[in-house]
Coordinates of N, CA, C and O in Angstrom, one line a residue:
M1 N 80.8 47.1 62.4 CA 81.7 45.9 62.8 C 82.0 45.1 61.4 O 81.1 44.7 60.5
I2 N 83.3 44.9 61.2 CA 83.7 44.2 59.9 C 83.5 42.7 60.3 O 84.1 42.0 61.2
L3 N 83.0 41.9 59.3 CA 82.8 40.4 59.5 C 83.8 39.8 58.3 O 84.4 38.9 58.5
F4 N 83.5 40.3 57.1 CA 84.2 39.8 56.0 C 84.4 41.0 55.0 O 83.6 41.8 54.9
Q5 N 85.7 41.1 54.4 CA 85.9 42.2 53.4 C 86.9 41.8 52.5 O 88.0 41.4 52.9
Y6 N 86.8 42.1 51.1 CA 87.9 41.8 50.2 C 89.0 43.0 50.5 O 88.4 44.1 50.7
L7 N 90.1 42.8 50.2 CA 91.2 43.8 50.4 C 91.9 44.0 49.0 O 93.1 43.7 48.9
D8 N 91.2 44.4 48.1 CA 91.7 44.5 46.7 C 92.9 45.4 46.5 O 93.6 45.4 45.4
W9 N 93.2 46.3 47.5 CA 94.3 47.4 47.4 C 95.7 46.6 47.7 O 96.8 47.1 47.4
L10 N 95.5 45.4 48.3 CA 96.6 44.6 48.6 C 97.3 44.0 47.4 O 96.5 43.4 46.6
P11 N 98.5 43.9 47.2 CA 99.1 43.2 46.1 C 98.9 41.8 46.0 O 98.8 41.0 47.0
K12 N 98.8 41.1 44.8 CA 98.7 39.7 44.5 C 100.1 39.2 44.9 O 101.1 39.7 44.8
I13 N 100.1 37.9 45.4 CA 101.2 37.2 45.7 C 102.0 36.8 44.4 O 101.3 36.2 43.6
P14 N 103.2 37.1 44.2 CA 103.9 36.6 43.1 C 103.8 35.1 42.7 O 104.0 34.4 43.8
P15 N 103.5 34.7 41.7 CA 103.4 33.3 41.4 C 104.5 32.4 41.8 O 104.5 31.2 42.4
E16 N 105.7 32.9 41.6 CA 106.9 32.1 42.0 C 107.1 32.0 43.6 O 107.7 31.1 44.0
L17 N 106.2 32.6 44.4 CA 106.2 32.4 45.8 C 105.1 31.5 46.2 O 105.2 31.0 47.3
L18 N 104.2 31.1 45.3 CA 103.1 30.1 45.5 C 103.5 28.8 45.2 O 103.1 28.2 44.2
I19 N 104.5 28.1 46.0 CA 104.8 26.7 45.6 C 103.8 25.8 46.4 O 103.2 26.2 47.3
D20 N 104.0 24.5 46.0 CA 103.2 23.4 46.7 C 103.5 23.5 48.2 O 104.7 23.4 48.6
P21 N 102.6 23.8 48.9 CA 102.6 24.0 50.5 C 103.0 22.7 51.2 O 103.4 22.7 52.3
Y22 N 102.8 21.5 50.6 CA 102.9 20.3 51.4 C 104.4 20.0 51.6 O 105.2 20.0 50.7
V23 N 104.7 19.9 52.9 CA 106.1 19.6 53.4 C 106.0 18.3 54.1 O 105.4 18.4 55.3
P24 N 106.6 17.3 53.8 CA 106.5 16.0 54.5 C 107.1 16.2 55.9 O 107.5 15.0 56.5
D25 N 107.5 17.2 56.4 CA 108.3 17.3 57.8 C 107.3 17.7 58.7 O 106.8 18.9 58.7
E26 N 106.9 17.0 59.7 CA 105.9 17.3 60.7 C 106.2 18.5 61.5 O 105.5 19.1 62.2
S27 N 107.6 18.8 61.7 CA 107.9 19.9 62.4 C 107.5 21.2 61.9 O 107.5 22.2 62.4
K28 N 107.1 21.3 60.5 CA 106.7 22.4 59.9 C 105.2 22.7 60.0 O 104.7 23.6 59.4
I29 N 104.4 21.7 60.6 CA 103.1 21.9 61.0 C 103.0 22.9 62.1 O 103.2 22.7 63.2
G30 N 102.1 24.0 61.8 CA 101.9 25.0 62.7 C 100.6 24.7 63.6 O 100.5 25.0 64.8
F31 N 99.7 24.1 62.9 CA 98.4 23.6 63.6 C 97.7 22.6 62.7 O 97.7 22.8 61.5
Q32 N 97.0 21.9 63.5 CA 96.3 20.7 62.8 C 95.1 20.3 63.6 O 95.1 20.2 64.7
D33 N 94.1 20.1 62.7 CA 92.7 19.7 63.4 C 92.1 18.8 62.3 O 92.7 18.6 61.2
T34 N 91.0 18.2 62.6 CA 90.3 17.4 61.5 C 90.1 18.1 60.2 O 89.4 19.1 60.2
G35 N 90.8 17.5 59.2 CA 90.6 18.2 57.8 C 91.3 19.4 57.5 O 91.1 20.1 56.6
Y36 N 92.1 20.0 58.6 CA 92.7 21.2 58.5 C 94.2 21.1 58.9 O 94.5 20.4 60.0
T37 N 95.2 21.6 58.1 CA 96.4 21.8 58.5 C 97.0 23.2 58.0 O 96.7 23.6 56.9
R38 N 97.8 23.8 59.0 CA 98.5 25.0 58.6 C 100.0 24.6 58.7 O 100.6 24.3 59.7
W39 N 100.6 24.8 57.4 CA 102.1 24.6 57.4 C 102.9 25.7 57.4 O 102.4 27.0 57.0
A40 N 104.2 25.7 57.8 CA 105.0 27.0 57.8 C 105.3 27.3 56.5 O 105.2 26.5 55.5
I41 N 105.5 28.6 56.1 CA 105.8 29.1 54.8 C 107.3 29.3 54.7 O 107.9 29.6 55.6
P42 N 107.7 29.4 53.2 CA 109.1 29.6 53.2 C 109.5 30.9 53.5 O 108.6 31.9 53.5
K43 N 110.8 31.1 53.8 CA 111.2 32.4 54.3 C 111.1 33.5 53.4 O 110.7 34.7 53.7
E44 N 111.2 33.2 52.0 CA 110.9 34.2 51.0 C 109.4 34.7 51.0 O 109.3 35.9 50.8
L45 N 108.5 33.9 51.1 CA 107.1 34.3 51.2 C 106.8 35.1 52.5 O 106.1 36.1 52.5
E46 N 107.5 34.6 53.6 CA 107.3 35.4 54.9 C 107.8 36.7 54.9 O 107.3 37.7 55.2
T47 N 109.1 36.9 54.1 CA 109.5 38.3 54.0 C 108.7 39.1 53.1 O 108.4 40.2 53.4
W48 N 108.1 38.6 52.0 CA 107.2 39.3 51.1 C 106.0 39.7 51.9 O 105.6 40.9 51.7
L49 N 105.5 38.8 52.7 CA 104.3 39.2 53.6 C 104.5 40.4 54.5 O 103.8 41.4 54.5
F50 N 105.8 40.4 55.1 CA 106.1 41.5 56.2 C 106.2 42.8 55.2 O 105.8 43.8 55.8
S51 N 106.7 42.6 54.0 CA 107.0 43.8 53.3 C 105.8 44.4 52.6 O 105.8 45.6 52.4
N52 N 104.8 43.5 52.2 CA 103.7 44.0 51.3 C 102.4 43.9 52.1 O 101.4 44.5 51.5
I53 N 102.3 43.2 53.1 CA 101.0 43.1 53.8 C 100.9 43.7 55.2 O 100.3 44.8 55.5
S54 N 101.9 43.3 56.1 CA 101.9 43.9 57.4 C 103.2 43.5 58.1 O 103.6 42.3 58.1
Q55 N 103.6 44.4 59.0 CA 104.7 44.2 59.8 C 104.3 43.5 61.1 O 104.9 43.0 61.9
E56 N 102.9 43.5 61.2 CA 102.3 43.0 62.5 C 101.8 41.6 62.3 O 100.8 41.1 63.2
V57 N 102.3 40.8 61.3 CA 101.9 39.5 61.1 C 102.1 38.6 62.4 O 103.2 38.5 62.9
G58 N 100.9 38.0 62.9 CA 101.1 37.1 64.1 C 101.4 35.6 63.7 O 102.2 34.9 64.3
I59 N 100.7 35.2 62.8 CA 100.9 33.8 62.2 C 100.8 34.0 60.8 O 100.0 34.7 60.2
A60 N 101.6 33.2 60.1 CA 101.6 33.1 58.6 C 101.8 31.7 58.3 O 102.9 31.0 58.7
G61 N 101.0 31.2 57.3 CA 101.3 29.8 57.0 C 100.4 29.4 55.6 O 99.7 30.3 55.2
Y62 N 100.6 28.2 55.1 CA 99.8 27.7 54.1 C 98.6 26.9 54.9 O 98.8 26.1 55.8
Q63 N 97.5 27.1 54.4 CA 96.2 26.5 55.1 C 95.7 25.5 54.1 O 95.5 26.0 52.9
I64 N 95.6 24.3 54.4 CA 95.2 23.2 53.6 C 94.0 22.7 54.3 O 94.0 22.2 55.3
I65 N 92.8 22.7 53.6 CA 91.5 22.1 54.2 C 91.0 21.2 53.2 O 90.9 21.3 52.0
S66 N 90.9 19.9 53.7 CA 90.6 18.8 53.0 C 89.0 18.2 53.1 O 88.7 17.3 52.3
Q67 N 88.4 18.9 54.0 CA 87.0 18.6 54.2 C 86.2 19.6 54.8 O 86.9 20.7 55.2
D68 N 84.9 19.7 54.9 CA 84.1 20.7 55.3 C 84.6 21.1 56.8 O 84.9 20.1 57.6
V69 N 84.4 22.3 57.2 CA 84.7 22.7 58.6 C 83.4 23.2 59.2 O 82.9 24.3 58.7
N70 N 83.1 22.8 60.4 CA 82.0 23.3 61.1 C 82.2 24.5 61.5 O 83.4 25.0 61.8
A71 N 81.2 25.2 62.1 CA 81.2 26.6 62.7 C 82.3 26.6 63.9 O 82.1 25.7 64.7
H72 N 83.0 27.4 63.9 CA 84.0 27.6 65.0 C 84.6 29.0 65.2 O 84.4 29.8 64.1
C73 N 85.3 29.3 66.1 CA 86.1 30.6 66.2 C 87.6 30.2 66.4 O 88.0 29.3 67.1
D74 N 88.4 31.1 65.7 CA 89.9 30.7 65.8 C 90.4 31.3 67.0 O 89.8 32.1 67.9
R75 N 91.8 31.0 67.3 CA 92.4 31.7 68.4 C 92.8 33.0 68.1 O 92.8 33.9 69.0
R76 N 93.2 33.3 66.9 CA 93.5 34.6 66.4 C 92.3 35.4 66.2 O 91.1 34.9 66.1
S77 N 92.4 36.7 66.2 CA 91.2 37.6 66.0 C 90.7 37.8 64.5 O 89.5 37.8 64.3
W78 N 91.8 37.9 63.7 CA 91.6 38.2 62.2 C 92.3 37.2 61.4 O 93.5 36.9 61.8
A79 N 91.8 36.7 60.4 CA 92.4 36.0 59.2 C 92.5 36.9 58.1 O 91.5 37.5 57.5
V80 N 93.7 37.1 57.5 CA 93.8 37.7 56.2 C 94.3 36.6 55.2 O 95.3 36.1 55.6
N81 N 93.4 36.2 54.3 CA 93.7 34.9 53.6 C 93.7 35.3 52.1 O 93.1 36.2 51.5
Y82 N 94.6 34.5 51.4 CA 94.6 34.6 49.8 C 94.4 33.2 49.4 O 95.3 32.4 49.5
I83 N 93.3 32.9 48.9 CA 92.9 31.6 48.3 C 93.7 31.3 47.0 O 93.5 32.1 46.1
V84 N 94.3 30.1 47.2 CA 95.1 29.6 46.0 C 94.2 28.7 45.2 O 94.1 28.9 44.0
D85 N 93.6 27.6 45.9 CA 92.7 26.8 45.2 C 91.4 26.7 46.1 O 91.5 26.4 47.2
T86 N 90.3 27.0 45.5 CA 88.9 27.1 46.2 C 88.6 25.8 46.9 O 87.8 25.8 47.8
G87 N 88.9 24.6 46.3 CA 88.4 23.3 46.8 C 87.2 23.0 46.3 O 86.6 21.9 46.7
G88 N 86.7 23.6 45.3 CA 85.4 23.2 44.6 C 84.9 24.5 44.0 O 85.1 25.7 44.4
T89 N 83.9 24.3 43.1 CA 83.2 25.3 42.5 C 82.0 26.0 43.3 O 81.6 27.0 43.2
E90 N 81.6 25.2 44.5 CA 80.6 25.7 45.3 C 80.9 25.8 46.8 O 80.1 25.6 47.7
V91 N 82.2 26.1 46.9 CA 82.6 26.2 48.4 C 82.1 27.4 49.0 O 82.3 28.6 48.3
V92 N 81.5 27.5 50.1 CA 80.9 28.6 50.7 C 81.5 28.7 52.2 O 81.4 27.9 53.0
T93 N 82.0 30.0 52.4 CA 82.4 30.4 53.9 C 81.2 31.1 54.4 O 80.7 32.1 53.8
S94 N 80.7 30.8 55.6 CA 79.5 31.4 56.2 C 79.9 31.9 57.5 O 80.6 31.3 58.3
L95 N 79.3 33.0 58.0 CA 79.4 33.5 59.3 C 78.1 33.4 60.0 O 77.0 33.4 59.4
W96 N 78.2 33.0 61.3 CA 77.0 32.5 62.0 C 76.8 33.3 63.3 O 77.7 33.8 63.9
Q97 N 75.5 33.3 63.8 CA 75.3 33.8 65.2 C 74.5 32.5 65.8 O 73.4 32.1 65.2
Q98 N 74.9 32.2 67.0 CA 74.2 31.2 67.8 C 73.0 32.0 68.5 O 73.4 32.9 69.2
P99 N 71.8 31.6 68.4 CA 70.7 32.1 69.2 C 71.1 32.4 70.7 O 71.6 31.4 71.2
G100 N 70.8 33.6 71.1 CA 71.1 33.9 72.5 C 72.4 34.2 72.9 O 72.8 34.4 74.1
Q101 N 73.3 34.3 71.9 CA 74.8 34.5 72.1 C 75.3 35.6 71.3 O 74.6 36.0 70.3
P102 N 76.3 36.4 71.8 CA 76.8 37.5 70.9 C 77.3 37.1 69.7 O 77.8 36.0 69.6
I103 N 77.5 38.0 68.6 CA 78.1 37.8 67.4 C 79.6 37.4 67.6 O 80.1 36.4 67.2
I104 N 80.3 38.3 68.4 CA 81.8 38.1 68.7 C 81.9 37.2 69.9 O 81.2 37.4 70.9
R105 N 82.6 36.1 69.7 CA 82.5 35.0 70.8 C 84.0 34.8 71.1 O 85.1 35.4 70.7
Q106 N 84.2 34.1 72.2 CA 85.5 33.7 72.7 C 86.4 32.9 71.7 O 85.8 32.1 70.9
P107 N 87.8 32.9 71.8 CA 88.6 32.2 70.8 C 88.4 30.7 71.1 O 87.9 30.2 72.2
S108 N 88.6 29.9 70.0 CA 88.6 28.4 70.1 C 87.3 27.6 70.3 O 87.3 26.5 70.8
I109 N 86.2 28.3 70.1 CA 84.8 27.7 70.4 C 84.6 26.8 69.0 O 84.8 27.3 68.0
K110 N 84.2 25.5 69.3 CA 83.7 24.7 68.2 C 82.2 24.4 68.4 O 81.8 23.9 69.6
I111 N 81.4 24.4 67.4 CA 80.0 24.1 67.4 C 79.7 23.0 66.6 O 80.2 22.8 65.4
P112 N 79.1 22.0 67.1 CA 78.6 20.7 66.4 C 77.8 21.0 65.3 O 77.0 22.1 65.1
A113 N 77.8 20.2 64.2 CA 77.2 20.3 62.9 C 75.8 20.5 63.2 O 75.0 21.1 62.3
Y114 N 75.1 19.8 64.0 CA 73.6 19.9 64.4 C 73.1 21.0 65.1 O 72.0 21.3 65.2
A115 N 74.0 21.9 65.6 CA 73.6 23.0 66.3 C 72.7 24.1 65.6 O 72.9 24.2 64.4
K116 N 71.8 24.6 66.2 CA 71.0 25.7 65.6 C 71.7 26.9 65.4 O 72.2 27.5 66.4
L117 N 72.0 27.4 64.2 CA 72.7 28.8 64.1 C 72.0 29.5 63.0 O 71.2 29.2 62.2
D118 N 72.0 30.9 63.1 CA 71.5 31.9 62.3 C 72.6 32.4 61.3 O 73.5 32.9 61.8
C119 N 72.5 32.2 59.9 CA 73.5 32.6 59.0 C 73.4 34.2 58.9 O 72.4 34.8 58.7
I120 N 74.6 34.8 59.1 CA 74.7 36.2 59.0 C 75.1 36.7 57.5 O 74.6 37.6 57.0
Q121 N 76.2 35.9 57.0 CA 76.7 36.2 55.6 C 77.3 34.9 55.1 O 77.6 34.0 55.9
S122 N 77.3 34.8 53.8 CA 77.9 33.7 53.1 C 78.6 34.3 51.9 O 78.1 35.3 51.3
H123 N 79.7 33.6 51.6 CA 80.6 34.0 50.5 C 81.3 33.0 49.8 O 81.8 32.1 50.5
C124 N 81.2 32.9 48.4 CA 82.0 32.0 47.7 C 83.4 32.9 47.4 O 83.3 33.6 46.5
I125 N 84.3 32.6 48.2 CA 85.6 33.4 48.2 C 86.3 33.2 46.9 O 86.6 32.1 46.7
E126 N 86.6 34.2 46.2 CA 87.3 34.2 44.8 C 88.9 33.9 45.2 O 89.5 34.5 46.1
P127 N 89.4 33.0 44.3 CA 90.9 32.9 44.5 C 91.7 34.0 43.9 O 91.1 35.0 43.2
G128 N 92.8 34.4 44.5 CA 93.7 35.3 44.0 C 93.4 36.7 44.5 O 93.8 37.8 43.9
R129 N 92.5 36.8 45.4 CA 92.1 38.0 46.2 C 92.4 37.8 47.6 O 91.9 36.9 48.2
W130 N 92.9 38.9 48.2 CA 93.2 39.0 49.6 C 91.8 39.2 50.3 O 90.8 40.0 49.7
H131 N 91.4 38.6 51.4 CA 90.1 38.9 52.2 C 90.5 39.0 53.6 O 91.4 38.2 54.2
L132 N 89.6 39.6 54.4 CA 89.8 39.8 55.8 C 88.6 39.1 56.4 O 87.5 39.4 56.0
L133 N 88.9 38.2 57.3 CA 87.7 37.5 58.2 C 87.8 37.7 59.6 O 89.0 37.5 60.1
N134 N 86.7 38.2 60.2 CA 86.8 38.3 61.7 C 86.6 36.8 62.2 O 85.5 36.3 62.2
T135 N 87.7 36.3 62.9 CA 87.6 35.0 63.1 C 87.1 34.7 64.7 O 87.1 33.6 65.1
H136 N 86.8 35.8 65.3 CA 85.9 35.5 66.6 C 84.3 35.5 66.4 O 83.7 35.6 67.3
V137 N 84.0 35.6 65.2 CA 82.6 35.3 64.7 C 82.6 33.8 64.1 O 83.5 33.4 63.6
L138 N 81.6 33.0 64.8 CA 81.5 31.8 64.3 C 81.5 31.7 62.7 O 80.7 32.4 62.0
H139 N 82.5 30.9 62.1 CA 82.4 30.7 60.7 C 82.7 29.1 60.3 O 83.2 28.5 61.0
S140 N 82.2 28.9 59.1 CA 82.3 27.5 58.6 C 82.8 27.6 57.1 O 82.6 28.7 56.5
V141 N 83.2 26.4 56.7 CA 83.6 26.3 55.2 C 83.0 25.1 54.8 O 83.2 23.9 55.4
R142 N 82.1 25.0 53.9 CA 81.3 24.0 53.4 C 81.3 23.8 51.8 O 81.3 24.8 51.1
G143 N 81.2 22.6 51.4 CA 81.2 22.4 49.9 C 82.5 22.0 49.4 O 82.7 21.8 48.1
I144 N 83.5 21.7 50.2 CA 84.8 21.3 49.6 C 84.7 19.8 49.0 O 84.3 19.0 49.5
R145 N 85.2 19.9 47.8 CA 85.3 18.7 47.0 C 86.7 18.1 46.8 O 87.0 17.0 46.5
T146 N 87.6 19.1 46.7 CA 89.1 18.9 46.5 C 89.9 19.6 47.6 O 89.2 20.3 48.4
Q147 N 91.2 19.5 47.5 CA 91.9 20.2 48.5 C 91.7 21.9 48.3 O 91.9 22.3 47.2
R148 N 91.5 22.4 49.4 CA 91.4 23.9 49.5 C 92.7 24.4 50.0 O 93.2 24.0 51.1
S149 N 93.4 25.4 49.4 CA 94.6 25.9 49.8 C 94.6 27.3 49.9 O 94.0 28.0 48.9
A150 N 95.4 28.0 50.8 CA 95.5 29.4 50.9 C 96.7 29.8 51.7 O 97.2 29.0 52.5
V151 N 97.0 31.1 51.5 CA 98.0 31.7 52.3 C 97.3 32.3 53.4 O 96.3 33.1 53.1
T152 N 97.5 32.1 54.7 CA 96.8 32.9 55.8 C 97.8 33.6 56.7 O 98.8 33.1 57.0
V153 N 97.3 34.7 57.0 CA 98.0 35.7 57.9 C 97.0 35.8 59.2 O 95.9 36.2 59.0
G154 N 97.6 35.7 60.3 CA 96.8 35.9 61.5 C 97.2 37.2 62.2 O 98.3 37.5 62.2
L155 N 96.2 37.9 62.6 CA 96.5 39.3 63.3 C 95.5 39.2 64.6 O 94.4 38.6 64.6
N156 N 96.1 40.0 65.5 CA 95.3 40.1 66.8 C 95.0 41.5 67.2 O 94.7 41.8 68.2
S157 N 95.0 42.5 66.1 CA 94.8 43.9 66.4 C 93.4 44.1 66.7 O 92.4 43.3 66.1
E158 N 93.0 45.2 67.3 CA 91.5 45.6 67.4 C 90.8 46.0 66.1 O 89.6 45.6 65.9
D159 N 91.5 46.8 65.3 CA 91.0 47.2 64.1 C 92.2 47.0 63.0 O 92.9 48.0 62.7
P160 N 92.3 45.9 62.2 CA 93.4 45.7 61.4 C 93.3 46.8 60.2 O 94.4 47.2 59.7
L161 N 92.1 47.2 59.9 CA 92.1 48.2 58.7 C 92.6 49.5 59.1 O 93.2 50.2 58.1
L162 N 92.5 50.0 60.2 CA 93.0 51.3 60.6 C 94.4 51.3 61.2 O 95.3 51.9 60.9
E163 N 94.8 50.1 62.0 CA 96.1 50.0 62.6 C 97.1 49.3 61.8 O 98.3 49.5 61.9
I164 N 96.7 48.6 60.7 CA 97.8 47.8 60.0 C 97.8 48.0 58.6 O 98.8 48.3 57.9
F165 N 96.7 48.1 57.9 CA 96.6 48.1 56.4 C 96.6 49.5 55.9 O 96.0 50.4 56.5
P166 N 97.3 49.9 54.8 CA 97.2 51.3 54.3 C 95.9 51.4 53.8 O 95.2 50.5 53.4
E167 N 95.5 52.6 53.6 CA 94.3 53.0 52.9 C 94.4 52.6 51.5 O 95.4 52.9 50.9
P168 N 93.3 52.3 50.8 CA 93.3 51.9 49.3 C 93.8 53.2 48.6 O 93.4 54.4 48.9
V169 N 94.6 53.0 47.5 CA 94.9 54.1 46.7 C 93.7 54.6 46.0 O 92.9 53.7 45.3
K170 N 93.4 55.8 45.8 CA 92.1 56.3 45.1 C 92.6 56.8 43.6 O 93.6 57.3 43.5

């Protein structure tokens, strides 16, 4: 079962497509929660993602995180993220299991900060590298000191590595 994996065979996003994601137009907000906003991406970046990452993109946006995010599950099944700014030198993304519960959970679960959880994996995700995250596993982001930004692609495939992404070039 894939929980987290770097996808180093995917191409880096060209710097000219990584513009400041903040758009002061609230109609461009795709999703917002405490400390988290996903903004719509420019058409040029969307076209590049469809051509270079996947034709099966369900959600694509700029992800801005301004504070730590407690353990939760997303609505989407998978996140394919490209960190632009880490949000600090010690930001950790962790995957969790709640005692007595399965690892794979229902979408949109939020767990309070005080809940007892068992850490399965932790990663200080490097900027400028694509990674795959199983978002139906409880995950959190902690240690944010500045704004964390990323390009995020949402997928709902059963197995995105087999169904969507090409095999790495050997």
